[in-house]
Coordinates of C-alpha atoms in Angstrom, one line a residue:
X3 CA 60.8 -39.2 -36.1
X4 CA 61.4 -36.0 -37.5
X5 CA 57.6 -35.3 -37.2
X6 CA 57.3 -35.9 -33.7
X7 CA 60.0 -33.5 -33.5
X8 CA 58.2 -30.8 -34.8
X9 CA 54.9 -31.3 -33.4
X10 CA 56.8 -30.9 -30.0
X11 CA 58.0 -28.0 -30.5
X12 CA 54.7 -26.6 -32.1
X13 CA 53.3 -27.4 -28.7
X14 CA 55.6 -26.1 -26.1
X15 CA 55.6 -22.4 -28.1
X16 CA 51.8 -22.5 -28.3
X17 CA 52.4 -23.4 -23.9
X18 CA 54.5 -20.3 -23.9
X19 CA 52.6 -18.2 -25.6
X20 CA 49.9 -18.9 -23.3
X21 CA 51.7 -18.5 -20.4
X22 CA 53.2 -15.3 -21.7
X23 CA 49.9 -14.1 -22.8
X24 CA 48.0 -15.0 -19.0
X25 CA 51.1 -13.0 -17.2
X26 CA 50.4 -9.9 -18.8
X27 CA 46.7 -10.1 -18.3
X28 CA 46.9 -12.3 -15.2
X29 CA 43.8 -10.3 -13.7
X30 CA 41.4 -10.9 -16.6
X31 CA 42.8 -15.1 -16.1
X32 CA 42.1 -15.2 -12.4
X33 CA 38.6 -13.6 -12.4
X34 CA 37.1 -16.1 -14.8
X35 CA 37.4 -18.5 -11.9
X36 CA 36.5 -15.7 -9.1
X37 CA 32.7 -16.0 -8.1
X38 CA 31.1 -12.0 -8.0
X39 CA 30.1 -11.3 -4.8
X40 CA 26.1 -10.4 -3.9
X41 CA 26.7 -7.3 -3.1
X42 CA 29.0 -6.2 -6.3
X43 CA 26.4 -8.2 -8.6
X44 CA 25.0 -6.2 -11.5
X45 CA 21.5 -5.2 -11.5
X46 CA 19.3 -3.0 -13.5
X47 CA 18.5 0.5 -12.8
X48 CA 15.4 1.3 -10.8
X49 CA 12.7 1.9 -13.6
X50 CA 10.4 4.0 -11.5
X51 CA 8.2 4.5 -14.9
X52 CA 8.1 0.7 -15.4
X53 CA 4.1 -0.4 -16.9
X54 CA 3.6 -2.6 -14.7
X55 CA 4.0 -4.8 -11.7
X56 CA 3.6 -8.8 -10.5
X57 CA 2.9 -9.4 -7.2
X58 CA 4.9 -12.1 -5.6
X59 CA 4.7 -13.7 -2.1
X60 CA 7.5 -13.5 0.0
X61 CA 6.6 -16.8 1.7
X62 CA 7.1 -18.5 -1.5
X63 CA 10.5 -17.8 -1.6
X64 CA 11.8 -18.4 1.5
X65 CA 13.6 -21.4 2.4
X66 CA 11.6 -24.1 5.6
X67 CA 12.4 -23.2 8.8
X68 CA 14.0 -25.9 11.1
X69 CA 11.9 -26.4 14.5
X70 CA 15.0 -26.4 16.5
X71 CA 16.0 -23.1 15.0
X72 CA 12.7 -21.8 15.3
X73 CA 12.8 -22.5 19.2
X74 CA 16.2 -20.8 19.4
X75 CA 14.9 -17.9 17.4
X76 CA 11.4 -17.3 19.2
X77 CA 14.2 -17.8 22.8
X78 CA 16.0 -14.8 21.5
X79 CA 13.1 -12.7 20.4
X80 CA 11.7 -13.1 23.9
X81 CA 14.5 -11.9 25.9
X82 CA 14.2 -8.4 23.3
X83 CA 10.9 -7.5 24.1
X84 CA 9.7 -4.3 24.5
X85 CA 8.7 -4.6 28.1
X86 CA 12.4 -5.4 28.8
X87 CA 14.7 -2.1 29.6
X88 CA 17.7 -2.3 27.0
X89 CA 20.4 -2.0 29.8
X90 CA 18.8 -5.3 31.1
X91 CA 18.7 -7.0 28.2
X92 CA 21.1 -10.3 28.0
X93 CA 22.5 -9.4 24.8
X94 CA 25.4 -12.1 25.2
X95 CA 22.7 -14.5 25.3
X96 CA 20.4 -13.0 22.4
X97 CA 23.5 -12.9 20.0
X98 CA 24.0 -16.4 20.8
X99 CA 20.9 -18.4 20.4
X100 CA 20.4 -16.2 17.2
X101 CA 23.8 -16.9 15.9
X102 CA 22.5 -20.9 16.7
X103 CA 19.5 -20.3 14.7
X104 CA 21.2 -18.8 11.8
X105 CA 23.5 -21.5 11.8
X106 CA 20.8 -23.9 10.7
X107 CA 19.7 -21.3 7.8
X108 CA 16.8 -19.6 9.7
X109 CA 17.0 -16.8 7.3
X110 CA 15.3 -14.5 9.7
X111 CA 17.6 -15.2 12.4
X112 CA 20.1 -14.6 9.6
X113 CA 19.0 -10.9 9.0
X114 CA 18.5 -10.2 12.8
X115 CA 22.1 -11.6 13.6
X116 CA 23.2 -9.0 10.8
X117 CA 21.5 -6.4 12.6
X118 CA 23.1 -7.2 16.1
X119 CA 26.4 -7.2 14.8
X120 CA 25.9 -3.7 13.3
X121 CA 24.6 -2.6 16.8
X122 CA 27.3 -3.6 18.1
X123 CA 25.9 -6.0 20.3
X124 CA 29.1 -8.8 19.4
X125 CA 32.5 -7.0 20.1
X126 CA 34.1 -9.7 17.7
X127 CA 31.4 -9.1 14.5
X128 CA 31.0 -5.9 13.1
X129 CA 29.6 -4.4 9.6
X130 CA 31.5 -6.3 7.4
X131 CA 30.3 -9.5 9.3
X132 CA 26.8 -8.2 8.8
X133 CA 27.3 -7.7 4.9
X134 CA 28.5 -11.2 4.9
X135 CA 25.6 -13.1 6.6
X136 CA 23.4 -10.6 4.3
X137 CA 24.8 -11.8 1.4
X138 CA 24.8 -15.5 2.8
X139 CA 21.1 -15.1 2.9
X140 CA 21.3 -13.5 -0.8
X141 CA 22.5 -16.7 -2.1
X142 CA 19.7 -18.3 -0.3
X143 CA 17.1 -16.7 -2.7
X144 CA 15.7 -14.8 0.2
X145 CA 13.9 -11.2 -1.1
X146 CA 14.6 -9.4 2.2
X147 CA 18.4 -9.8 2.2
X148 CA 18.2 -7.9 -1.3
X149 CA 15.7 -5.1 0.8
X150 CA 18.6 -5.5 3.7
X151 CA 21.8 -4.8 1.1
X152 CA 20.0 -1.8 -0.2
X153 CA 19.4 -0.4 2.9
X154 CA 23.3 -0.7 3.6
X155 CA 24.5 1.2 0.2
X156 CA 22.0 3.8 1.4
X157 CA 23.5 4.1 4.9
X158 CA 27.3 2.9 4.0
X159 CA 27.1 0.2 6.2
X160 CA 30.1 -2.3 5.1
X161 CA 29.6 -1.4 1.6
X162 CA 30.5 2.5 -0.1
X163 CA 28.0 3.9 -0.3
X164 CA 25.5 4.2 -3.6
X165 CA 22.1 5.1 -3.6
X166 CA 21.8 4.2 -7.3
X167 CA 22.6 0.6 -6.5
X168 CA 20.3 0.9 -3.3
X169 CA 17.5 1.5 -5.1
X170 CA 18.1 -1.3 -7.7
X171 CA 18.5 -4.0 -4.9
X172 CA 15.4 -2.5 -3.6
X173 CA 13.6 -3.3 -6.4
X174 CA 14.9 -6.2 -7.0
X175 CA 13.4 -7.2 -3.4
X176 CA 10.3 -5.6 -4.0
X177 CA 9.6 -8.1 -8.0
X178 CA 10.7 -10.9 -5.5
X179 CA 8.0 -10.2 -3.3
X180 CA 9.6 -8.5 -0.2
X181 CA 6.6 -6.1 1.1
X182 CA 9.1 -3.9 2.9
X183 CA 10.8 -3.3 -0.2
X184 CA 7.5 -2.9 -2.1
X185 CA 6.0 -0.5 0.3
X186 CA 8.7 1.9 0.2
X187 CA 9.1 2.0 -3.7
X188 CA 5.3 2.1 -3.8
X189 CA 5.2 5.3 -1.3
X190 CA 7.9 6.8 -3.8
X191 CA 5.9 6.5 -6.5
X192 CA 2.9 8.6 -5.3
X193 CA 4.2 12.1 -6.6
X194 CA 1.6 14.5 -7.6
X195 CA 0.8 18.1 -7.0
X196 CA -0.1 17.5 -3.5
X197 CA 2.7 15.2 -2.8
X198 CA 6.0 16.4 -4.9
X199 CA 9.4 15.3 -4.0
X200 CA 13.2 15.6 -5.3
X201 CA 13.1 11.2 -5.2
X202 CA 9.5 11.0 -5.5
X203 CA 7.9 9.9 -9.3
X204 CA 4.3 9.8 -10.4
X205 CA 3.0 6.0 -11.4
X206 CA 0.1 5.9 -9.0
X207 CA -1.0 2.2 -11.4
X208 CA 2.4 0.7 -10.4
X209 CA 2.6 2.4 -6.7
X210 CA -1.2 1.2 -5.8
X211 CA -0.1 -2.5 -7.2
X212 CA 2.8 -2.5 -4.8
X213 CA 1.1 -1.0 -1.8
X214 CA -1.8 -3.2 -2.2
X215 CA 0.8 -6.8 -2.4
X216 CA 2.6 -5.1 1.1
X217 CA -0.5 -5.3 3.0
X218 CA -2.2 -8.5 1.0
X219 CA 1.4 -10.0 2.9
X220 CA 0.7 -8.6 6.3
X221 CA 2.7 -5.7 5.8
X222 CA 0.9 -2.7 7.6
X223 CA 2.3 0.2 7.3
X224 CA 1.8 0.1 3.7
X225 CA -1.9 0.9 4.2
X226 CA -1.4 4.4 5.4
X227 CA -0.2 5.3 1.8
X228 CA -2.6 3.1 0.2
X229 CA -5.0 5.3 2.1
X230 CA -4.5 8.4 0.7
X231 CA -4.7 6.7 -2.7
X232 CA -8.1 5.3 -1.9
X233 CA -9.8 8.3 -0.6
X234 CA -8.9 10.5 -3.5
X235 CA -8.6 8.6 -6.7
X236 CA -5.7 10.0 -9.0
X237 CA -4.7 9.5 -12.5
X238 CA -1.4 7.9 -13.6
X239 CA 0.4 11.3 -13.1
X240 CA -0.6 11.9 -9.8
X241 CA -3.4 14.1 -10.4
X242 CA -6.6 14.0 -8.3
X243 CA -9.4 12.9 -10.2
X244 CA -12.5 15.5 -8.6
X245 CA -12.9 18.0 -5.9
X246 CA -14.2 15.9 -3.3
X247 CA -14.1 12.5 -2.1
X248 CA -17.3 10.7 -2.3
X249 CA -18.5 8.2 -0.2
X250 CA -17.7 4.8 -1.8
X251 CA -13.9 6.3 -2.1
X252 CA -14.0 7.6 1.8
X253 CA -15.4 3.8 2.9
X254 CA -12.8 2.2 1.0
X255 CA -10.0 4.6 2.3
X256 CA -11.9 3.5 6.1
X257 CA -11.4 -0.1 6.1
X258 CA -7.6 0.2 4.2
X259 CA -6.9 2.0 7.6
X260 CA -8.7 -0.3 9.7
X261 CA -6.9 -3.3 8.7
X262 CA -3.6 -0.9 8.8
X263 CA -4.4 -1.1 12.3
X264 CA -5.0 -4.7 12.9
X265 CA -1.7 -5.4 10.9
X266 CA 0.2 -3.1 13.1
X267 CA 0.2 0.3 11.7
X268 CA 0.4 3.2 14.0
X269 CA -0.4 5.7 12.0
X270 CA -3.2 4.3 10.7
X271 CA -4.5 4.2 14.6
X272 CA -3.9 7.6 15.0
X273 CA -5.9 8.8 12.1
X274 CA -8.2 6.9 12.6
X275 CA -8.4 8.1 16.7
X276 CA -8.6 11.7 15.1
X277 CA -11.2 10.9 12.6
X278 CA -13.3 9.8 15.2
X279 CA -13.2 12.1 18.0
X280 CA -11.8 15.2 16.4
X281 CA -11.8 15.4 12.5
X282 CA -9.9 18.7 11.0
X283 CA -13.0 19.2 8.7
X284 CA -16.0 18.1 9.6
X285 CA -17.6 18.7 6.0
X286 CA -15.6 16.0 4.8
X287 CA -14.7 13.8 7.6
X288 CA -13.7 10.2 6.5
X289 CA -16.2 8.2 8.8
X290 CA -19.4 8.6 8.8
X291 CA -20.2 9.6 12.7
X292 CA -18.3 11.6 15.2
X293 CA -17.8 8.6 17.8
X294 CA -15.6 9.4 20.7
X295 CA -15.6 6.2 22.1
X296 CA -14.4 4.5 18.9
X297 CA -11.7 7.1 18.9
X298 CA -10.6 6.3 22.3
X299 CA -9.9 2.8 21.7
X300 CA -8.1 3.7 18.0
X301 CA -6.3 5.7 21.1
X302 CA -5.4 2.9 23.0
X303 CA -4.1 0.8 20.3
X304 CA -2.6 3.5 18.8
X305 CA -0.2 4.1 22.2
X306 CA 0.8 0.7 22.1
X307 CA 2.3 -0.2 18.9
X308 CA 4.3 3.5 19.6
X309 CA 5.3 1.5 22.8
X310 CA 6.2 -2.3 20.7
X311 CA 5.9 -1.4 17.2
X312 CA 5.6 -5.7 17.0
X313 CA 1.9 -5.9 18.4
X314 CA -0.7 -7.0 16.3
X315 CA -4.4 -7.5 17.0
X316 CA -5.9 -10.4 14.8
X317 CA -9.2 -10.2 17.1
X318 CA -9.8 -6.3 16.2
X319 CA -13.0 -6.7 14.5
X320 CA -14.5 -8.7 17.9
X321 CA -13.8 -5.2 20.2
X322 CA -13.9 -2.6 17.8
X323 CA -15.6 -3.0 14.5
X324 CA -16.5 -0.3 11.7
X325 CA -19.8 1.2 11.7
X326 CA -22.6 0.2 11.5
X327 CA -21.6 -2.3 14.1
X328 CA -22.3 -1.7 17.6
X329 CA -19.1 -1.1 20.1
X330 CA -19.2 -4.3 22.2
X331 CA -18.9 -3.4 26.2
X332 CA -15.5 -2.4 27.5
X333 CA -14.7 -1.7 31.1
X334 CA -12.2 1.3 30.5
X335 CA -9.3 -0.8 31.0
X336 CA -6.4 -0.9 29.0
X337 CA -4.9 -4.3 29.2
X338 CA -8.2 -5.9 28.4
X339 CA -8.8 -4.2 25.4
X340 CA -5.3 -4.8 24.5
X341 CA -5.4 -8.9 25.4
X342 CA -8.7 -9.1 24.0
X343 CA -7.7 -7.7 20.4
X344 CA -4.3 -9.5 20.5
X345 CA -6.3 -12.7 20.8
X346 CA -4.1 -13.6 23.9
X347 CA -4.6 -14.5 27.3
X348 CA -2.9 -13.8 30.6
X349 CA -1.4 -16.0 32.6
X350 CA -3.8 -17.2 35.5
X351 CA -3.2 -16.6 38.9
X352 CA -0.9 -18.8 41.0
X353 CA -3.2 -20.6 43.4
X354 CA -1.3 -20.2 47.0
X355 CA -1.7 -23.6 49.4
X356 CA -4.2 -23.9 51.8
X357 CA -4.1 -25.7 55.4
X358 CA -5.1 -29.3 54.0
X359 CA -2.3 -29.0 51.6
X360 CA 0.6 -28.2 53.9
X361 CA 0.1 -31.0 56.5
X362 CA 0.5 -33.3 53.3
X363 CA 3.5 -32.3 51.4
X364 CA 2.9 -34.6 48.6
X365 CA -0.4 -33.4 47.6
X366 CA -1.1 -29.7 46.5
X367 CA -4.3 -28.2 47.0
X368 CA -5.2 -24.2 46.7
X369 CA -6.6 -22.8 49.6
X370 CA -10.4 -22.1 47.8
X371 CA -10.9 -26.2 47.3
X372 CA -10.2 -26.7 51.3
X373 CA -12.4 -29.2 52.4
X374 CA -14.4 -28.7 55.2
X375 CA -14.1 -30.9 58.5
X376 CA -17.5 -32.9 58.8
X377 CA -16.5 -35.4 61.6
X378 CA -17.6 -38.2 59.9
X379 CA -15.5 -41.3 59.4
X380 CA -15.9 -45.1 58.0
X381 CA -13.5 -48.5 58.5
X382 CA -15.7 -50.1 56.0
X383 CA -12.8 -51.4 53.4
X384 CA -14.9 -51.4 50.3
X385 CA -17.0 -47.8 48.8
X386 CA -21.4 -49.0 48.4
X387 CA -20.9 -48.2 44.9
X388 CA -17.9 -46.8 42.4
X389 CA -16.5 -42.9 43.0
X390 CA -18.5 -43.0 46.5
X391 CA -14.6 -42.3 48.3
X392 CA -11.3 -44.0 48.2
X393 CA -10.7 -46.7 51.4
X394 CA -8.5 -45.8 53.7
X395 CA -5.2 -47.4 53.5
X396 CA -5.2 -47.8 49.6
X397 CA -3.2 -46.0 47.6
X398 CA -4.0 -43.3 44.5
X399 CA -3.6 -44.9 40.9
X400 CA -1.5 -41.8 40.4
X401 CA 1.0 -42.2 43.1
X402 CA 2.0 -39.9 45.6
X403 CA 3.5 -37.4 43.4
X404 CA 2.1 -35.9 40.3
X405 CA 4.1 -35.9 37.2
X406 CA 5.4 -32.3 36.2
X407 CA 2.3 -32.2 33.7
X408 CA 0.0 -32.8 35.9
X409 CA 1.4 -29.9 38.5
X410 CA 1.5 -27.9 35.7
X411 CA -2.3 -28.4 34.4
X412 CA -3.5 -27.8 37.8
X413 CA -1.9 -24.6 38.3
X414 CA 1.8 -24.4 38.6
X415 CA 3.7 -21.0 37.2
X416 CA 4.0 -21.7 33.5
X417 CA 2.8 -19.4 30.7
X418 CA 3.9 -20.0 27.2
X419 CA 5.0 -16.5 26.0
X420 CA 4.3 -15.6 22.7
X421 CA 6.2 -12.8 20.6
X422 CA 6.6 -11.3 17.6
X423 CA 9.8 -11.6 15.4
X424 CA 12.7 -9.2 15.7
X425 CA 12.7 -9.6 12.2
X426 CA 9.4 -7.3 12.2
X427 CA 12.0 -4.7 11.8
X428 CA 11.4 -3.2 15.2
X429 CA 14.6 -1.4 14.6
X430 CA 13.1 0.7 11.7
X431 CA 15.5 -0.5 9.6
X432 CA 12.0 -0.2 7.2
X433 CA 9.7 2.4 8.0
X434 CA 9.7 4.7 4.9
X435 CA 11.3 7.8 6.3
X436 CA 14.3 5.5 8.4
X437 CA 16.5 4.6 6.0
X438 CA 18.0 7.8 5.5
X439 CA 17.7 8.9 9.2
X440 CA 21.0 10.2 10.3
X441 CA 20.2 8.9 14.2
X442 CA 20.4 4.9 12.9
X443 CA 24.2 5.4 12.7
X444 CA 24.5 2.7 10.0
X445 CA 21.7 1.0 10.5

């Protein structure tokens, strides 16, 4: 008896002293049992001297995309397009059907819906919102939410800003395979004695590994950099190995720029326009042949990703390959070109109604398939032989009305638009020199 005494009161002192001990550190008890936040997560310090790097695929990462969401995305992306003045834009609508698609985990509707509410585009969402859905995505495994919370510690956008930690999520994006990440750390890693810089480093192994993943993942503006790394080979520290670039290194540096272009790069269009129609020195121009022709249509692509930075043209080889390859014809019009190396098609013509088809509402006919009158006539109630014509008083196996389908296949006002993601970045959240730009307010 005496023992369970004392064992009692062994028991409640070691309570007390517990719960004497976890009031005077009370913080140290209660964040055991508090999760870290992504964005205050520990990382490690950008390496920019690091040996070497892995390329990984950001498509491998990524969670599926639900169809539903996708449609509710692609709805969104459509009423942002370019051709669309911002002051007309529905943006009550846009924040909506994105908000819908990130609500099924569309992770790029995710990081576009971040981007809205930093815009302001949703008076009841703002930055912290955004750092939110960013860090939702985070938890998701996704590599460009890590690219997206180091852009906000650079800019201060819901977070203090830190461009220590901005540069650590950034690589952290860039070894999970986000090419945006990849092709800004690789352009900062180019320094040499032609291209020095207070945050620029010399690992041209690393930085040509990084720029070469970006593009390999349909990034294009990371050509342009892996250009100038092409056409004049360098060692590790930057320097440029010979006085001249020879002409394997100045083919090489060509088709890098060409399929800059066909990913989407502007600059890489513009260059290339130059290079063909007016070099700066024409002892060491980068093609092989003045061309002016070429250069106008470099020209013409080059205007339109400056007007929607989201085009791409998949079919660029069929209307403007390198040399040698002849230039196939082109009639000097701009929206061909421009359809015909998008790999797209316009939307035909609307047929208008002739005279046969108004006097029988149920039928539709366009004015060019008119029949003409012959006079001729027949009560026979049976056709000599199949297909010769349909007896009078018998009725089509169709109906009198064709099915929505139908009126669509034969000409009614449809056209499936296709667009490019938002989540391009058409904001600039990602172009190398943006994410310091003073205009993006935040961005």
């Amino acid at each position: 008896m005496v023992s369970n005494h004392c064992s009692r009161f062994v028991m409640r002192r070691r309570l007390a002293s517990a719960f004497f001990l976890c009031g005077l550190f009370l913080p140290a008890c209660t964040m055991q049992n508090e999760e870290v936040l992504p964005r205050n997560q520990s990382l490690p310090l950008f390496n920019p001297h690091v040996a070497d790097f892995v390329c990984e695929t950001e498509a491998s990462k990524v969670p599926p995309i639900d169809v539903q969401a996708e449609d509710w995305f692609l709805e969104a992306r459509a009423l942002e397009d370019p051709e669309i003045f911002v002051e007309d834009r529905d943006y009550k609508k846009i924040v909506d059907l994105t908000r819908q698609a990130a609500q099924r985990l569309h992770w790029k509707a995710m990081l576009n819906l971040a981007s809205l509410y930093v815009e302001g585009r949703d008076p009841l969402h703002g930055n912290e919102e955004a750092v939110q859905l960013v860090e939702k995505a985070m938890r998701l495994g996704i590599p460009a939410a890590y690219d997206w919370m180091g852009t906000y510690y650079a800019n201060s956008t819901g977070v203090n800003g830190d461009i220590t930690r901005a540069y650590a999520f950034w690589q952290k994006a860039a070894q999970m395979g986000n090419p945006q990440a990849m092709a800004f750390l690789g352009e900062k890693l180019t320094a040499g004695k032609d291209h020095p810089g207070i945050d620029m480093w010399d690992n041209i192994p690393v930085a040509t590994k990084m720029l070469e993943c970006a593009v390999a993942q349909g990034y294009g503006p990371a050509a342009y950099d892996l250009y100038y790394l092409y056409a004049a080979p360098r060692t590790a520290d930057g320097t440029i190995i010979g006085d001249h670039r020879t002409p394997e290194t100045k083919d090489r540096a060509l088709k890098i720029l060409h399929e800059g272009v066909r990913l989407g790069c502007a600059q890489c269009a513009r260059d290339l326009s130059i290079e063909f129609s007016q070099p700066f020195n024409l002892s060491d121009m980068l093609v092989p042949f003045i061309d002016k022709a070429r250069g106008e249509r470099y020209a013409v692509l080059n205007r339109e990703l400056g007007f929607n930075p989201n085009a791409r043209f998949p079919n660029l080889d069929k209307v403007l390959p390198l040399p040698p390859a002849d230039l196939p014809p082109w009639n000097g019009d701009r929206d061909t070109l421009l359809h015909a190396a998008k790999g797209v098609r316009p939307p035909p013509a609307v047929p208008q109604p002739g005279a046969a088809a108004l006097l029988q509402s149920p039928y539709f006919l366009a004015a060019g398939y008119a029949l003409r009158p012959a006079g001729w006539h027949s009560d026979a109630p049976a056709a000599p032989f199949s297909a010769y014509w349909q007896p009078a008083g018998l009725r089509s196996r169709h109906g009198l009305h064709c099915s929505s389908a139908t009126a669509c296949r034969i000409g009614c006002a449809r056209y499936n638009f296709r667009t490019i993601h938002r989540y391009s970045f058409s904001k600039g959240l990602h172009a190398p020199d943006s994410r310091f730009a003073a205009g993006l307010a935040g961005v």
